[in-house]
Every structure is written in structure tokens, then in C-alpha cells.
mmCIF file of C-alpha atoms in Angstrom:
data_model
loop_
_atom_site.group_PDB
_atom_site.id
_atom_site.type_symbol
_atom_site.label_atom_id
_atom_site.label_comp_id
_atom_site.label_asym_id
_atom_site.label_seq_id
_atom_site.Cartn_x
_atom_site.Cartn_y
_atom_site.Cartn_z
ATOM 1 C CA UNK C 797 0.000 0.000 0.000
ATOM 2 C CA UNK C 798 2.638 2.589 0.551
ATOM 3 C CA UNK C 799 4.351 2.270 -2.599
ATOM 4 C CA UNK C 800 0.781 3.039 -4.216
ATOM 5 C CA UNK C 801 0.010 5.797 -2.453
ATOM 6 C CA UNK C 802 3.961 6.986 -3.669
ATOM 7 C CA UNK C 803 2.720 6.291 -7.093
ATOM 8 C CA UNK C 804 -0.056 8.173 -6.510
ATOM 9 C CA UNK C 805 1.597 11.364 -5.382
ATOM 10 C CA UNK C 806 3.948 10.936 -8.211
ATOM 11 C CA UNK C 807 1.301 11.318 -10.854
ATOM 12 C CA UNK C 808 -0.942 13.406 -9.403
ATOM 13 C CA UNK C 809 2.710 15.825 -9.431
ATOM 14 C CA UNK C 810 3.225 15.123 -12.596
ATOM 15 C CA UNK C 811 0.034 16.357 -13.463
ATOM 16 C CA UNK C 812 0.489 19.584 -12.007
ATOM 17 C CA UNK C 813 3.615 19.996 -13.933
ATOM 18 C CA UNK C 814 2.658 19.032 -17.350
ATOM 19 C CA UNK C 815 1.870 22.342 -18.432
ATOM 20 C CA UNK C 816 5.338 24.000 -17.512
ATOM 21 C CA UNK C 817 8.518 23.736 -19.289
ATOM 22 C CA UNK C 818 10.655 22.694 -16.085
ATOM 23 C CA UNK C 819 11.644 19.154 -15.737
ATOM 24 C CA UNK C 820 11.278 16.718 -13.072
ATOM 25 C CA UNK C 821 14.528 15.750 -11.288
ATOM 26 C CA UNK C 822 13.912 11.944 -10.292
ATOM 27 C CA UNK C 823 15.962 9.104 -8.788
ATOM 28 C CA UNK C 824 14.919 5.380 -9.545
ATOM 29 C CA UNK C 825 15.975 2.531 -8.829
ATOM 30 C CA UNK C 826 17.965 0.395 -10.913
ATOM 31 C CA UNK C 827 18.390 -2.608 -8.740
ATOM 32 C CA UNK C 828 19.210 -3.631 -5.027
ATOM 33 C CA UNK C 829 20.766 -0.516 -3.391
ATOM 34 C CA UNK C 830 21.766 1.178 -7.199
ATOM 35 C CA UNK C 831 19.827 4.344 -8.057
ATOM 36 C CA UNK C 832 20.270 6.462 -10.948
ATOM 37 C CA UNK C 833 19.576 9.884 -11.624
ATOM 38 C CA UNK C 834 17.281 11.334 -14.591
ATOM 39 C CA UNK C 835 15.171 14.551 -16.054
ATOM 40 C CA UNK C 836 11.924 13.592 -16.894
ATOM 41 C CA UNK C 837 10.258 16.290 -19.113
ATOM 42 C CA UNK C 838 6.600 17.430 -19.197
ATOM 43 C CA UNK C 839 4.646 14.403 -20.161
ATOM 44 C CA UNK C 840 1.290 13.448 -20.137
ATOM 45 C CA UNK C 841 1.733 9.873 -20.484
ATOM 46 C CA UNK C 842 3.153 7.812 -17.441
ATOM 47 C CA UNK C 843 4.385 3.929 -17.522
ATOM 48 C CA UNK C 844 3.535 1.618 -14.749
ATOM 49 C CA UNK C 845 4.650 -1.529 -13.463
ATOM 50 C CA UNK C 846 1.887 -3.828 -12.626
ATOM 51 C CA UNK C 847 4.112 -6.839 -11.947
ATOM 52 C CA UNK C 848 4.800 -10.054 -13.609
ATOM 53 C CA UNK C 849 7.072 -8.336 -15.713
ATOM 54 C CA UNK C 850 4.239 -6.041 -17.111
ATOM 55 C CA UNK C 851 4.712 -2.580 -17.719
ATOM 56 C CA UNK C 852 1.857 -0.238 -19.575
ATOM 57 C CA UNK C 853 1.469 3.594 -20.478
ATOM 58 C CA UNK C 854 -1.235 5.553 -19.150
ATOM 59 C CA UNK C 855 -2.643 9.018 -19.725
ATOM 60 C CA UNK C 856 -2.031 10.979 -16.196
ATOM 61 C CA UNK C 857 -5.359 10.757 -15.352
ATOM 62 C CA UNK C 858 -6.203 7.366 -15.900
ATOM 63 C CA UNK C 859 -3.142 6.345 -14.155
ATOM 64 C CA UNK C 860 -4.659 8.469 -11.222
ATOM 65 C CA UNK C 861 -7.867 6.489 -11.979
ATOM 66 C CA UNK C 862 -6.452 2.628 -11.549
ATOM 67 C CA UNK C 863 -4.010 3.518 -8.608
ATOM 68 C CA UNK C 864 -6.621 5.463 -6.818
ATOM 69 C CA UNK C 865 -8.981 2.190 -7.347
ATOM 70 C CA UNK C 866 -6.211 0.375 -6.601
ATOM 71 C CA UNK C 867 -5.464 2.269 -3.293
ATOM 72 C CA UNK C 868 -9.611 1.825 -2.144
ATOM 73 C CA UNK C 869 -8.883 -2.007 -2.906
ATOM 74 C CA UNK C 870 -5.856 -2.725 -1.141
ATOM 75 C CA UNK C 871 -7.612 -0.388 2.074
ATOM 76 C CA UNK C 872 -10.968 -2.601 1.682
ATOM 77 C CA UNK C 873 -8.870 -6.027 1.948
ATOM 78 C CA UNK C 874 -6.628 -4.821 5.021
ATOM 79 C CA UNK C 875 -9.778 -3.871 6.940
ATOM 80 C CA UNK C 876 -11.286 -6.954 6.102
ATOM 81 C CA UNK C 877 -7.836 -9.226 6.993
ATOM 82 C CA UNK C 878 -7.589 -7.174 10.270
ATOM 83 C CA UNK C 879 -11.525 -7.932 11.107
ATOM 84 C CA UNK C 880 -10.352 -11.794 10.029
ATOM 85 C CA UNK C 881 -7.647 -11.365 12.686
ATOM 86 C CA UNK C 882 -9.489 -10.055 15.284
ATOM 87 C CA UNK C 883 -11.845 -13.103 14.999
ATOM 88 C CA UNK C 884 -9.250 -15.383 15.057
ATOM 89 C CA UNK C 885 -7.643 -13.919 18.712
ATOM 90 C CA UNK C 886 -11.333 -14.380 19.887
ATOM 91 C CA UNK C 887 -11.446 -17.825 18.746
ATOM 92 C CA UNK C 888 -7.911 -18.972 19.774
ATOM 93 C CA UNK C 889 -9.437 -17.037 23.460
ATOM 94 C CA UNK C 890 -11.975 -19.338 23.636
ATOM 95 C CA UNK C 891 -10.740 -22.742 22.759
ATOM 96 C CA UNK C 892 -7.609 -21.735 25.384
ATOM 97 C CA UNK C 893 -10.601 -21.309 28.351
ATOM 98 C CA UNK C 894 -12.133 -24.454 26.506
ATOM 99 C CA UNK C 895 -8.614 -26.791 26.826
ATOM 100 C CA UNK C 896 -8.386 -25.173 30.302
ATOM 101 C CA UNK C 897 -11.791 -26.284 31.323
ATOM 102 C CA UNK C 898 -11.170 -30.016 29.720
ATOM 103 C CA UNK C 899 -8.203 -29.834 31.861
ATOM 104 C CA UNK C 900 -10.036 -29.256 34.793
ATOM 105 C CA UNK C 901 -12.538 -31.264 34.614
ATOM 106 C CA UNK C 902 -10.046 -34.459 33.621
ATOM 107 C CA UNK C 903 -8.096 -33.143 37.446
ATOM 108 C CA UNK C 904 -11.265 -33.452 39.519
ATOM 109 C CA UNK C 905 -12.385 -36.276 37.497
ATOM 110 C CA UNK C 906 -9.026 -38.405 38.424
ATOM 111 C CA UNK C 907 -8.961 -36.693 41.959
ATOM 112 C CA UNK C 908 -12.202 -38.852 43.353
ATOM 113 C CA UNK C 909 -11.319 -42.030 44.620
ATOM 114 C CA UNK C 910 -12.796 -45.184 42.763
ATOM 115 C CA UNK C 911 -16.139 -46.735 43.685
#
């Protein structure tokens, strides 16, 4: 999620500089710890990497469109997997108090003498 809301920011940047002349100073990364430096110029087009060794152009905007849906996504699912968690502490809860009871019970059964 934070690298999409970077993304984001990026384009919605790049959109308010597409009508000057000035260009963007970037750095990116080239691979593990090696970053280069570049000028982008005023563009209305942006590339992004969806993964899998995919890479596609987009107008500004609807790059700002799909990482913006993207962004809602990605927030929807971590809600939902931290509501998933929180059920799961409540049921590991109960089936501890449930072992513990077994356990109890198995005690005082074994404690009476035989008849």
C-alpha cells in the first residue's frame, strides 16, 4: 500500500507539472541498493509496473484512476484481513478457556477415589 500511495503522489505531481517547461529531477531505482539519476520532461503519459514483468502507459489521469482504485482495494482487503484477525484472537481465546476447562474437569475427574 505505501508504494501506491507513492505512485499516486507521483502522478498526481506530474500532473500539475505538465503544463510547464521545467523538468522533473527523479531518482529510480535500478536494482538492489543502485539508483540512478534522470530529467523527466513534461509528459502526459506515465508507464507503470503492474508486476509479472508487465509494464503499460497511461494518460495521467487514468493512471490516477487505476491507482486510486487500486489504493480503495488494497484499504478494503486490510480492513477486512484485520476484522479476520481479530476473529481469530477471539477464537484462539476461547478454545484456550475451553482446553483449560477439559483440563479441569479431567483433574477433579481423576482426583475422586474409585467406587
Amino acid at each position: 500500500m505505501p508504494d501506491i500511495k507513492t505512485t499516486l503522489d507521483i502522478v498526481k505531481y506530474m500532473q500539475k507539472k505538465k503544463d510547464s517547461s521545467d523538468s522533473l529531477p527523479a531518482q529510480f531505482l535500478l536494482s538492489d541498493q543502485v539508483y540512478a539519476k534522470a530529467t523527466i520532461p513534461p509528459s502526459d503519459k506515465v508507464c507503470l509496473w503492474l508486476g509479472a514483468n508487465v509494464m503499460l502507459e497511461y494518460s495521467l489521469v487514468d493512471a490516477e484512476t487505476l491507482l486510486t482504485k487500486n489504493l480503495d482495494n488494497a484499504q478494503k482487503t486490510l480492513k477486512e484481513a484485520e476484522q479476520d484477525l481479530d476473529f481469530l484472537r477471539d477464537q484462539y481465546t476461547t478454545t484456550e478457556v475451553n482446553i483449560a476447562r477439559v483440563y479441569n474437569w479431567n483433574v477433579k475427574k481423576n482426583k475422586k477415589p474409585d467406587t
